[in-house]
Coordinates of C-alpha atoms and ligand atoms in Angstrom, one line a residue:
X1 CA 65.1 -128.4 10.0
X2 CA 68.2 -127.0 8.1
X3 CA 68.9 -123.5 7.2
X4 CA 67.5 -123.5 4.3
X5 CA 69.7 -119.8 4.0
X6 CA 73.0 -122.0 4.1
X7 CA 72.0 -124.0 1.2
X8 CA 72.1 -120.9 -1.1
X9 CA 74.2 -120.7 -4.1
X10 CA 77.6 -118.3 -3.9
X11 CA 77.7 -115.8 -6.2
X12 CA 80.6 -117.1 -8.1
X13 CA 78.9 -120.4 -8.4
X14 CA 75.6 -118.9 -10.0
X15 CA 78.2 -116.4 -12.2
X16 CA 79.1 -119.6 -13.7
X17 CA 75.7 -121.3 -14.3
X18 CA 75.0 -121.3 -18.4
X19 CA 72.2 -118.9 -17.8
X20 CA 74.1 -116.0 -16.2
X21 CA 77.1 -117.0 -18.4
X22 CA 75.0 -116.3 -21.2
X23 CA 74.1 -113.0 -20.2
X24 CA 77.8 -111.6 -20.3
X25 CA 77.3 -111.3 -24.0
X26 CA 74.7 -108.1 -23.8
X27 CA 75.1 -107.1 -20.1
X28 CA 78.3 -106.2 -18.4
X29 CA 79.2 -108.2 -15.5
X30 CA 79.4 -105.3 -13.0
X31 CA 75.1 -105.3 -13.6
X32 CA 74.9 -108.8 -13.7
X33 CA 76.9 -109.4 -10.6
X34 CA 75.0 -106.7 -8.6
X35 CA 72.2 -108.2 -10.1
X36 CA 72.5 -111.6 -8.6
X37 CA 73.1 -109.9 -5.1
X38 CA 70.6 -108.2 -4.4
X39 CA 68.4 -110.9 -6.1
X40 CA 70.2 -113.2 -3.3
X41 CA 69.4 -110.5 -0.8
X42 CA 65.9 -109.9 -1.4
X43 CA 65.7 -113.8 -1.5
X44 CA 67.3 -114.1 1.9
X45 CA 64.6 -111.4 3.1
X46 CA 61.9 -113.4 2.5
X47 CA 63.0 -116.6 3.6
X48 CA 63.2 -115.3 6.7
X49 CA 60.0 -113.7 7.1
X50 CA 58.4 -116.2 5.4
X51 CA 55.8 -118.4 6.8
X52 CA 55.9 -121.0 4.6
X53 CA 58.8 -123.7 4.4
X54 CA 61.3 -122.9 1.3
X55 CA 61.8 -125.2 -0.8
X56 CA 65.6 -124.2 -2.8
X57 CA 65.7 -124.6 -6.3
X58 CA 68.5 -126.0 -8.2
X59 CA 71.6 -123.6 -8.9
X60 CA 70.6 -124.1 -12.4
X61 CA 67.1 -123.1 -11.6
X62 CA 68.3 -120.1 -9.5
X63 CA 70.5 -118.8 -11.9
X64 CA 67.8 -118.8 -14.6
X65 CA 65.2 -117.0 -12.6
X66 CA 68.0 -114.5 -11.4
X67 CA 68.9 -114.2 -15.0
X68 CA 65.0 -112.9 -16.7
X69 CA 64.8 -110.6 -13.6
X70 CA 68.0 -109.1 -14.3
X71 CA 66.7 -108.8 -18.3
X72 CA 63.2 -107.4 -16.6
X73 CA 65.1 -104.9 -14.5
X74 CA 67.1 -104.1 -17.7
X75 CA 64.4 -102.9 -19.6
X76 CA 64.2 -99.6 -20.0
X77 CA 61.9 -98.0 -17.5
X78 CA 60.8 -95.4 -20.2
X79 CA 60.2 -97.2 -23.3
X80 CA 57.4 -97.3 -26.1
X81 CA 53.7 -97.8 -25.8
X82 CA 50.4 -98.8 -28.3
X83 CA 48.2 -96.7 -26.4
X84 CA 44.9 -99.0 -26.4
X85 CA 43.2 -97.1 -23.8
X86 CA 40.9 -94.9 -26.0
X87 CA 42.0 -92.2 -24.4
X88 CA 43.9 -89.7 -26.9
X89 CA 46.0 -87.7 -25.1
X90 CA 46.6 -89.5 -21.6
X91 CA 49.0 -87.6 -19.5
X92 CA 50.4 -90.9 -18.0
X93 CA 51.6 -92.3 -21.1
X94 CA 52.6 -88.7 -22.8
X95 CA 49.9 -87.0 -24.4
X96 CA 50.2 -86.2 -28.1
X97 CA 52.4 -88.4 -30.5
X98 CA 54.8 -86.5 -32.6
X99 CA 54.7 -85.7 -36.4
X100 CA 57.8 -87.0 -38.4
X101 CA 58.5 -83.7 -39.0
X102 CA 58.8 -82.6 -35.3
X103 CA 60.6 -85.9 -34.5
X104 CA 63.0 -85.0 -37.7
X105 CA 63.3 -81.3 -36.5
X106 CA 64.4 -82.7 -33.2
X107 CA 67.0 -84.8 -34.1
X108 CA 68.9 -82.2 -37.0
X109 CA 68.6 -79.9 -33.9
X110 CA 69.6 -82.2 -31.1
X111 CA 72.9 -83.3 -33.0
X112 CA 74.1 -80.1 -33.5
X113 CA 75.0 -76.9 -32.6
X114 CA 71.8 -74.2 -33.1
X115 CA 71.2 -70.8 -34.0
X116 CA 68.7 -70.5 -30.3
X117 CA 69.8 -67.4 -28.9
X118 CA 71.8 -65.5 -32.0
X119 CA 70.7 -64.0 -34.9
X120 CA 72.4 -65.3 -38.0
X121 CA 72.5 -62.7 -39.8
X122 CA 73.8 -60.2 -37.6
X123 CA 76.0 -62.7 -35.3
X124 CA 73.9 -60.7 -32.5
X125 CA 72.5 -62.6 -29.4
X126 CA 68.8 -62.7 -29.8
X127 CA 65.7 -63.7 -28.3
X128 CA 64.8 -68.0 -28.1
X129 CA 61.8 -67.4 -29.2
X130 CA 62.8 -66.3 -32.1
X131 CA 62.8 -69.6 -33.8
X132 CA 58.5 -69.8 -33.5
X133 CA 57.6 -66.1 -32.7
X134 CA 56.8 -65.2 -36.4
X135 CA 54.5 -69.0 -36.5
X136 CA 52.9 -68.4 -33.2
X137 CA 51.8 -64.8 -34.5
X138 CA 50.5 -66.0 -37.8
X139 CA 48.7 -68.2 -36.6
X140 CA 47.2 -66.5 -33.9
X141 CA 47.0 -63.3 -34.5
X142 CA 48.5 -62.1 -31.6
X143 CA 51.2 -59.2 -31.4
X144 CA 54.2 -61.1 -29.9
X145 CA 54.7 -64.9 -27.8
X146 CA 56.2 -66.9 -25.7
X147 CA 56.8 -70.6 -24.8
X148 CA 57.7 -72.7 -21.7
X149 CA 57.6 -75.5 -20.0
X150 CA 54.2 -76.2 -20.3
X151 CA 50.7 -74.4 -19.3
X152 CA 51.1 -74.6 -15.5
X153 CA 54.3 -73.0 -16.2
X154 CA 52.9 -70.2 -18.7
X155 CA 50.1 -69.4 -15.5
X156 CA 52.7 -69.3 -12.7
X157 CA 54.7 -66.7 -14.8
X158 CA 51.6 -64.8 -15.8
X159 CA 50.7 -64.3 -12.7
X160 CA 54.0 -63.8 -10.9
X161 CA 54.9 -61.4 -13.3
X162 CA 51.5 -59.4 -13.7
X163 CA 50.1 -60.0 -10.0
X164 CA 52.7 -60.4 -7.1
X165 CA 51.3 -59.1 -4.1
X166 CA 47.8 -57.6 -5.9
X167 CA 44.6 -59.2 -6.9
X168 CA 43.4 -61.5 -9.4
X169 CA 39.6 -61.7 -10.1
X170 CA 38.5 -65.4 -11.4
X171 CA 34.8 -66.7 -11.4
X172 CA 33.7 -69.1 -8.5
X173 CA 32.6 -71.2 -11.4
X174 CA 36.3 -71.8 -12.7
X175 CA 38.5 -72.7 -10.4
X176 CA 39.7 -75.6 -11.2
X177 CA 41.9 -78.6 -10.4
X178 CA 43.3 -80.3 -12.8
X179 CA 44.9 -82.8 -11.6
X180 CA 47.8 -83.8 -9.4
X181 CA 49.1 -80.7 -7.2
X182 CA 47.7 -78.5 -9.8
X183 CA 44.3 -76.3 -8.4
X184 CA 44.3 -72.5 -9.3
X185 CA 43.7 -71.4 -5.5
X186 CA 47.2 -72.9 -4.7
X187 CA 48.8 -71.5 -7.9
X188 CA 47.7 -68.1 -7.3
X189 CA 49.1 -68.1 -3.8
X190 CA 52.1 -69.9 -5.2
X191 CA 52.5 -66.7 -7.5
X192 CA 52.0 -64.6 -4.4
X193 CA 48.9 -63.1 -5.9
X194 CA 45.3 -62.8 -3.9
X195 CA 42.9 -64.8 -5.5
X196 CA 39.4 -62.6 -5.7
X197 CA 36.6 -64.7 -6.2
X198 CA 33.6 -63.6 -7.5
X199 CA 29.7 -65.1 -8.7
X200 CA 28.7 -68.2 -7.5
X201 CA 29.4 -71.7 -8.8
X202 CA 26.7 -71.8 -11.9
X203 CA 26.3 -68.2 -12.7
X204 CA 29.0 -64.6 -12.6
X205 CA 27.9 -62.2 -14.2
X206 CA 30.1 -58.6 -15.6
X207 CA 28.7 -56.7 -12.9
X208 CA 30.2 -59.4 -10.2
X209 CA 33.9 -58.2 -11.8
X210 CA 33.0 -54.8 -12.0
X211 CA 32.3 -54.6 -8.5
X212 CA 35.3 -56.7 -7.2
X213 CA 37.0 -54.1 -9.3
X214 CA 40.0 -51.8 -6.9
X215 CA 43.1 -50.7 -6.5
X216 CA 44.4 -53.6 -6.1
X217 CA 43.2 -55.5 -9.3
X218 CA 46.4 -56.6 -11.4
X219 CA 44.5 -59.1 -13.7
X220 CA 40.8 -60.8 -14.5
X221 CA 41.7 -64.2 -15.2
X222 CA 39.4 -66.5 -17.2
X223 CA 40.0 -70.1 -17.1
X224 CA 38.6 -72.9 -19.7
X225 CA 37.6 -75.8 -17.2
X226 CA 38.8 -78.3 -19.7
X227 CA 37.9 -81.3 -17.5
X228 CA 34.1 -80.7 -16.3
X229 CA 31.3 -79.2 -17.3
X230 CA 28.5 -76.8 -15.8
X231 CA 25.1 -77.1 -17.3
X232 CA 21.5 -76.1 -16.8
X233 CA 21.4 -72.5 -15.0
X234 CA 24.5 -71.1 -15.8
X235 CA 26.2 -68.3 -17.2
X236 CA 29.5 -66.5 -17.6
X237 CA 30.2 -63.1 -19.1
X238 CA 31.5 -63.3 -22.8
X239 CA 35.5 -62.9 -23.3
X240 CA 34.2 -59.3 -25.3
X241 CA 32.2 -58.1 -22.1
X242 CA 35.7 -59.2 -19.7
X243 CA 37.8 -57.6 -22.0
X244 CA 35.9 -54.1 -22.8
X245 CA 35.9 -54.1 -18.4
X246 CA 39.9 -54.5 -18.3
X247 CA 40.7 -52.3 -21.3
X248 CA 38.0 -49.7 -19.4
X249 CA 40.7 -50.1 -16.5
X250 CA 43.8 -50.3 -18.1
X251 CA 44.0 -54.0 -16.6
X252 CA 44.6 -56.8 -18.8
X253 CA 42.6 -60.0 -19.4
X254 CA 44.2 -63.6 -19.3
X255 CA 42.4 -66.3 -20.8
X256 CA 44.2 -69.7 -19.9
X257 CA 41.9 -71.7 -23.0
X258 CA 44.0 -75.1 -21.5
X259 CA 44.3 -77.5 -24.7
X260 CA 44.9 -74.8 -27.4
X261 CA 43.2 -75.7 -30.9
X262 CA 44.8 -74.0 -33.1
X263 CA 41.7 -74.4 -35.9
X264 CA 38.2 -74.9 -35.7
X265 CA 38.5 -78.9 -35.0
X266 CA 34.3 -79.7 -35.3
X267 CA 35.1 -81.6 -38.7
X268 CA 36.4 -84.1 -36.2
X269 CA 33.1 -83.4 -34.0
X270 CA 34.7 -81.9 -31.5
X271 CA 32.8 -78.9 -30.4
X272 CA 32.7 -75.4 -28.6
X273 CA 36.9 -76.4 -28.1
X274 CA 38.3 -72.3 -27.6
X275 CA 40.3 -71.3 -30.9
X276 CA 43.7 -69.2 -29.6
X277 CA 42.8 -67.3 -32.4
X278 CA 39.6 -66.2 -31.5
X279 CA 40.9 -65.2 -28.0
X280 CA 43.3 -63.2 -29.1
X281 CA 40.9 -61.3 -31.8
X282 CA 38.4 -61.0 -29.0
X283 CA 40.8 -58.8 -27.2
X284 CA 42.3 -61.1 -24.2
X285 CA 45.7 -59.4 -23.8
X286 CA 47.4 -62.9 -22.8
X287 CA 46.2 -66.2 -23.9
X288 CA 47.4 -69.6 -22.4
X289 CA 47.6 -72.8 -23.9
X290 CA 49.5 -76.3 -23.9
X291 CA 51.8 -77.8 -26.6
X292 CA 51.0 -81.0 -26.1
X293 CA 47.2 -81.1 -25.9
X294 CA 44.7 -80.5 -29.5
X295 CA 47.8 -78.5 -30.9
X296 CA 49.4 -82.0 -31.2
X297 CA 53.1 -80.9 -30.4
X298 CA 55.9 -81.3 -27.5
X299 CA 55.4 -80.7 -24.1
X300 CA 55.3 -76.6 -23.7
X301 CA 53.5 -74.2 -22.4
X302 CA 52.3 -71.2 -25.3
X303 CA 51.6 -67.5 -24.4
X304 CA 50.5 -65.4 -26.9
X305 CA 49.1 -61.8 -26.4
X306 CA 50.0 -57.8 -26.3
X307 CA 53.6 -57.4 -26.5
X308 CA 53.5 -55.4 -23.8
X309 CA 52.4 -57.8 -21.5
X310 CA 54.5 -60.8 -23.2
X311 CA 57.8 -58.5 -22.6
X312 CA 57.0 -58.2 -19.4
X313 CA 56.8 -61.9 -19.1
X314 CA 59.8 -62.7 -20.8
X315 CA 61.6 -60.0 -18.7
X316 CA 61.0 -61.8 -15.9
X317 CA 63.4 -64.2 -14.1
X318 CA 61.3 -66.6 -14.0
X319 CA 61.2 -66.6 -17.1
X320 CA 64.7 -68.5 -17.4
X321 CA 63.7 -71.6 -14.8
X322 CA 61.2 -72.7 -16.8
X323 CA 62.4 -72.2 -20.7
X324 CA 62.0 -74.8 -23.2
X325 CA 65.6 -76.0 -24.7
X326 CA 66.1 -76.3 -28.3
X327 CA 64.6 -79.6 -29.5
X328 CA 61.4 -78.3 -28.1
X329 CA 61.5 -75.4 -30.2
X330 CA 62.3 -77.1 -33.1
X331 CA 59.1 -79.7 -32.5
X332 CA 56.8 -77.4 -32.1
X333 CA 58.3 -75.1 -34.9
X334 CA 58.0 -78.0 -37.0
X335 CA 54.1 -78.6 -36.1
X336 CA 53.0 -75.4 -36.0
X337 CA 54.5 -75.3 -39.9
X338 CA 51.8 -77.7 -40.7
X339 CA 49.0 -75.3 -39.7
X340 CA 49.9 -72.6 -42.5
X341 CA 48.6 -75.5 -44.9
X342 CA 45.0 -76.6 -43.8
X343 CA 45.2 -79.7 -46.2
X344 CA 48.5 -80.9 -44.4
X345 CA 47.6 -80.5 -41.1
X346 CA 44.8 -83.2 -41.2
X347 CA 47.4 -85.3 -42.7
X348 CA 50.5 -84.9 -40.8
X349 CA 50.1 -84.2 -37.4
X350 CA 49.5 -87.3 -35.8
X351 CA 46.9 -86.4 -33.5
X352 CA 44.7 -85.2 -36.2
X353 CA 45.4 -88.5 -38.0
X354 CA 43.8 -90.5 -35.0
X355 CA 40.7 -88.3 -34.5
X356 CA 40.3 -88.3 -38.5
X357 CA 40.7 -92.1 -38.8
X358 CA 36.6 -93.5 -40.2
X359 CA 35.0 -95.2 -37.8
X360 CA 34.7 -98.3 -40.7
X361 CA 38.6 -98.1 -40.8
X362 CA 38.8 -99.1 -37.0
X363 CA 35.5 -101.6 -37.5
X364 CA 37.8 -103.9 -40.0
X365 CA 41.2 -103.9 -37.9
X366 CA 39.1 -104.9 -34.7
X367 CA 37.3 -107.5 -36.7
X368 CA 40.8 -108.8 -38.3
X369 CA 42.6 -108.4 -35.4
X370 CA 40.0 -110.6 -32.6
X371 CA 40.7 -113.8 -34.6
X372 CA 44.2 -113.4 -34.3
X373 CA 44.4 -112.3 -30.6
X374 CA 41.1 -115.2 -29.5
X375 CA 44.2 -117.7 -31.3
X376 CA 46.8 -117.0 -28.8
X377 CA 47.1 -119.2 -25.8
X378 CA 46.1 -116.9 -23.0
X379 CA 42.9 -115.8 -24.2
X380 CA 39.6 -117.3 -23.8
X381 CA 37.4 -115.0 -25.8
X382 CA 38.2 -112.0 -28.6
X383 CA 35.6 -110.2 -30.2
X384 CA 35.5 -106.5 -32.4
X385 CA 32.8 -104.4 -29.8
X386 CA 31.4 -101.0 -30.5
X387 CA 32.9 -98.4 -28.0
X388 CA 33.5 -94.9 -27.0
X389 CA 36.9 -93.0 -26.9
X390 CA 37.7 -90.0 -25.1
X391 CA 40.4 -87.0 -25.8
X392 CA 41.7 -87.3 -22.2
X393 CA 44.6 -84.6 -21.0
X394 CA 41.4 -81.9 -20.1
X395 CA 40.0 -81.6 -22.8
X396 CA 36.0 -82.2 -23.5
X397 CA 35.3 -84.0 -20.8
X398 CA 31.7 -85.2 -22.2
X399 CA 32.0 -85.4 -25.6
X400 CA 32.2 -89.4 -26.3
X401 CA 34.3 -90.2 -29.4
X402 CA 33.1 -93.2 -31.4
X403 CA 35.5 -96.1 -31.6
X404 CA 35.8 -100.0 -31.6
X405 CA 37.9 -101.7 -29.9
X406 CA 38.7 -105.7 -29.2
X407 CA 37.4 -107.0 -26.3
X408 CA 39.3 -109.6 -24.8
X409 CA 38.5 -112.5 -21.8
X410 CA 41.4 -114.0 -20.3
X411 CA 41.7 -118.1 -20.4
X412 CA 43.1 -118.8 -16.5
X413 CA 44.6 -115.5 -15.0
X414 CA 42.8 -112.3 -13.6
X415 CA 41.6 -109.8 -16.3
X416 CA 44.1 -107.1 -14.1
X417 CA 46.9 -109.7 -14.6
X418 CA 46.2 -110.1 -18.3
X419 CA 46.4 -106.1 -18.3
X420 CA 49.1 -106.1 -16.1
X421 CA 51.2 -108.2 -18.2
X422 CA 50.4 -106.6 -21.3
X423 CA 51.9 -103.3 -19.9
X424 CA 55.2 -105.1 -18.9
X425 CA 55.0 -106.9 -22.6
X426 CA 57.0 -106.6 -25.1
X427 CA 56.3 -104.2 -27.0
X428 CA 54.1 -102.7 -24.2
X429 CA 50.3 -102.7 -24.5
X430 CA 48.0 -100.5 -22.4
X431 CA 44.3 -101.6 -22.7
X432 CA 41.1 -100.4 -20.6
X433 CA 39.1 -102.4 -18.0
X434 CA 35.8 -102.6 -18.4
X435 CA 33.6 -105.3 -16.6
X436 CA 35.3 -108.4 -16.2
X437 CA 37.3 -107.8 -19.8
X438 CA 40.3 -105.8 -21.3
X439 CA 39.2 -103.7 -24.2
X440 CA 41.8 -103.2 -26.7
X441 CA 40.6 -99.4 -28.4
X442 CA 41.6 -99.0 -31.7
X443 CA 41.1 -94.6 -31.3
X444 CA 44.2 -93.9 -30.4
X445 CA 46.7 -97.1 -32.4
X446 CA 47.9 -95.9 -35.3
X447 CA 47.6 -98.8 -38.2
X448 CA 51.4 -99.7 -38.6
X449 CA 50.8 -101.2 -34.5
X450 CA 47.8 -103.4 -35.5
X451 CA 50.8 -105.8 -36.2
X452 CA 52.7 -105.5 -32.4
X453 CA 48.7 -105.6 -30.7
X454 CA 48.9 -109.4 -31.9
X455 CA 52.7 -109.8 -31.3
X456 CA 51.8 -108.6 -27.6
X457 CA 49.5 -111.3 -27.3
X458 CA 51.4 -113.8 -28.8
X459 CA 54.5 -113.4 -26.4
X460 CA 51.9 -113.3 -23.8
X461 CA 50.8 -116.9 -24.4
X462 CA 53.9 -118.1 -25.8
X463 CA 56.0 -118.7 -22.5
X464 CA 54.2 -118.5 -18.9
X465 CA 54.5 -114.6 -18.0
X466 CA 57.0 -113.9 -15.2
X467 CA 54.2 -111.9 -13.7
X468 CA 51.3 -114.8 -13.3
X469 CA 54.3 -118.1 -13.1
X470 CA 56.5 -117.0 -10.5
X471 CA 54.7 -116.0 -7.2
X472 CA 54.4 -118.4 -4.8
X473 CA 57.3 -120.5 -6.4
X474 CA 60.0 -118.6 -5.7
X475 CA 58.7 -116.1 -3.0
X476 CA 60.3 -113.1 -4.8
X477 CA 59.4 -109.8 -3.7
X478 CA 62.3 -109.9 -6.1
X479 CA 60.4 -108.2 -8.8
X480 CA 57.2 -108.8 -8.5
X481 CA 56.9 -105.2 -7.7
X482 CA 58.2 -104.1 -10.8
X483 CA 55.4 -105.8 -12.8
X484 CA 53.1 -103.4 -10.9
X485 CA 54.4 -100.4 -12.0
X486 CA 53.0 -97.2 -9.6
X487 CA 50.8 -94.8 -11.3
X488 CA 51.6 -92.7 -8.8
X489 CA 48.5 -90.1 -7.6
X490 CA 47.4 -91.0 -11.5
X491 CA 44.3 -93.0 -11.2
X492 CA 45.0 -96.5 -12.9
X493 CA 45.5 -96.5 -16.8
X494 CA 43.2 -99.4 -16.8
X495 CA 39.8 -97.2 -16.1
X496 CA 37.4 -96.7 -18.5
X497 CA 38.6 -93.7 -20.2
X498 CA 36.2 -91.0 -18.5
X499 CA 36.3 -91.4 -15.1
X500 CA 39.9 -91.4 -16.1
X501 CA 43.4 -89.3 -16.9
X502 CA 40.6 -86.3 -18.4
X503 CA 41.3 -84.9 -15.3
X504 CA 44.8 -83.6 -16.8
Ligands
PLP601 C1 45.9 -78.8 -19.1 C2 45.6 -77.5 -18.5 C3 46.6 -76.7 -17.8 C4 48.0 -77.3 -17.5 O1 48.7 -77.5 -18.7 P1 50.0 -78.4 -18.7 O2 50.6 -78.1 -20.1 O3 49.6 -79.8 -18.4 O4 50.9 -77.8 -17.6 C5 46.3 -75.5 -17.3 N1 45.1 -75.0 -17.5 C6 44.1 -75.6 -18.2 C7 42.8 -74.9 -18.4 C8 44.4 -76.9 -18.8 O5 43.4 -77.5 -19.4

């Protein structure tokens, strides 16, 4: 039999096939060239280890395939979603949306030059914090704050800072993993700080602290375990009980609350969710909390508290690894605006939006949209089904939100390559799995995507899907692992929302 290797197309001759031709026009013909090489080279690859016999396309052929994996490869690798998952703020695809406000803050900002680190009314250098300091206070009621990367980054400096090389007391009952590489045992020792464990799993009670209670003791450290729950016989002291211990011992109380409502949010029934502000007016010295979680801002980590504990955190050198940078400030300076007016907050921070959306509201766009998506060619079946949305990124791990959503069978492929080939769609859709369908949840699309839902499922049937027409025609590793994107140690985005990302 011939080499079927020596019957490849040069690169020169695919370069000047219509299809690659073509391309020249958006792509610049360093990428495309490359392109077609190691396209050629992983072809090569499997040729030879191939057990099958290769049949070779046509230049022509060739040169088109190369051509929509060199667009695939092209797209960006960090681009929009419509987050159909029901799960509100899923770590993977990057917890809470932005308000206008925050995105417009971030962009004057970004442009620019910025008054971060001076005082413009002096011309002195001045603290970075300056810009949300005054907010953060108001709205908590705390004395002085900080921000940071995020909340694993606020609890690494808080204890590096407060507890290198002495003791930290935490209940048996909260230490918690939250995902990922993050468990509080492995923190604490990152921080160089002894974790002391005290009470059992269910139940600690004051006198469990008071007893651990020595020399050594730089911190008691309360922890909100945003992502399970311990019910039937259990206790833990009150925040009021940990904090008249410390203040009886000169030795502060941190209380890491995780997803950091800023107001009481059980108008959207979401309950028992700890309030920063009521941390900080029960007395915990330092409290901890995300920016991108219930507070429905950017990515940061938010320490509010004594000042004489913050200083000492800011003093810190670590302090300067894990800063936020200016747009951050300005997003969440921006959001946290929002919260001095109650009757704005509901209606401009996005997250709020979602959770505040009528359950009737999402019962129509499901019912106009299954029509429209059981009409397009790769779908067998679309109908509007009641369902059950989830916060997601740690927070309230039981508490079920109310939601429809549009479940959808596939006509001929898997329903994991129908969700697959959503994801790599244009615009990108991520659904949920749920026996034998892909639900489509409605909780957490904002209206103005009902329209790109159906456009997703529309390009989907419109031309065969590299992802379900080109295995075993061209045998191309060449690509097919990009429609299978990693999730990494994230479980799949697929799941049913909460045996899902809650964990972060
Ligand atoms: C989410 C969470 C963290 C980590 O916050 P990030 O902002 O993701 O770093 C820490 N502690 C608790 C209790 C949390 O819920």
């Amino acid at each position: 039999m011939q080499n079927p290797l020596r019957n490849l197309p040069s690169v020169n001759d695919l370069m000047d096939r219509p299809a690659l031709r073509d391309m020249l026009d958006t792509v610049s013909r360093s990428v495309v060239v490359s392109g077609v090489r190691s396209f050629l080279d992983n072809l090569r690859q499997d040729i030879r280890t191939a057990a099958v016999d290769f049949k070779p396309p046509t230049p022509g052929e060739l040169a088109e395939r190369i051509a929509e994996w060199i667009s695939r490869e092209e797209t960006p690798k960090l681009r929009p979603v419509v987050n159909g998952t029901g799960v509100l703020l899923h770590t993977g695809l990057g917890r809470a949306p932005l308000a206008e406000e925050a995105i417009a803050a971030m962009g004057e900002i970004a442009r620019g030059y910025a008054t971060l680190e001076v005082d413009a009314v002096t011309g002195e250098r001045s603290q970075r914090i300056g810009a949300v300091e005054s907010l953060l206070c108001e709205l908590t009621g705390a004395e002085a704050a900080a921000v940071v990367n995020n909340n694993a980054a606020a609890t690494m400096l808080t204890l590096t800072a407060l507890a290198h090389g002495r003791e930290v007391i935490v209940s048996r009952g909260q230490l918690i993993e939250i995902g990922g590489s993050y468990r509080l045992p492995e923190v604490m020792t990152t921080a160089g700080a002894q974790l002391r464990e005290v009470g059992a799993t269910n139940k600690t009670r004051i006198d469990d602290y008071r007893n651990a209670l020595c020399q050594e003791t730089a911190a008691l450290l309360r922890v909100h375990p945003s992502n399970y729950v311990v019910v039937g016989f259990a206790s833990q002291p009150t925040l009021e009980e940990l904090v008249s211990l410390g203040r009886s011992r000169r030795i502060p109380v941190i209380d890491d609350i995780g997803s950091g409502a800023l107001i009481d949010l059980s108008r959207y029934g979401l309950h028992d969710e700890p309030i920063a502000r009521d941390s900080i007016s029960q007395g915990a010295d330092l409290v901890l909390f995300s920016g991108d979680k219930l507070l429905g801002g950017p990515q940061c980590g938010v320490i509010v508290g004594r000042k004489e504990w913050v200083d000492k955190l800011v003093r810190h050198p670590l302090m300067r690894a894990i800063r936020v940078d200016k747009t951050t400030l300005a997003a969440l300076g921006a959001t946290l605006e929002m919260y001095r007016d109650a009757g704005k907050t509901a209606q401009r921070v996005p997250l709020l939006m979602l959770l505040d959306t009528p359950l009737e509201n999402l019962k129509h766009r499901a019912e106009r949209l299954a029509p429209q998506i059981a009409a397009t060619s790769g779908v067998a079946s679309a109908v509007a089904v009641e369902t059950s949305a989830c916060l997601g990124g740690g927070s309230l791990p039981t508490q079920q939100i109310p939601s429809w959503a549009i479940a959808v069978r596939p006509q001929s492929m898997s329903v994991d390559q129908l969700a697959a080939s959503l994801r790599n769609g244009l615009p990108s859709l991520f659904g949920r799995v749920h026996k034998d369908q892909l639900l489509i949840d409605l909780k957490a699309v904002f209206p103005y995507q009902d329209m790109q839902i159906a456009a997703a499922f529309e390009t989907l049937g419109g031309k065969p899907k590299a992802s379900t027409a080109a295995s075993g025609e061209l045998l191309a590793s060449t690509g097919e692992s990009a429609m299978e994107p990693s999730t990494g140690d994230a479980p799949s985005p697929d799941a049913a929302p909460p045996a899902e990302d809650t964990a972060e």
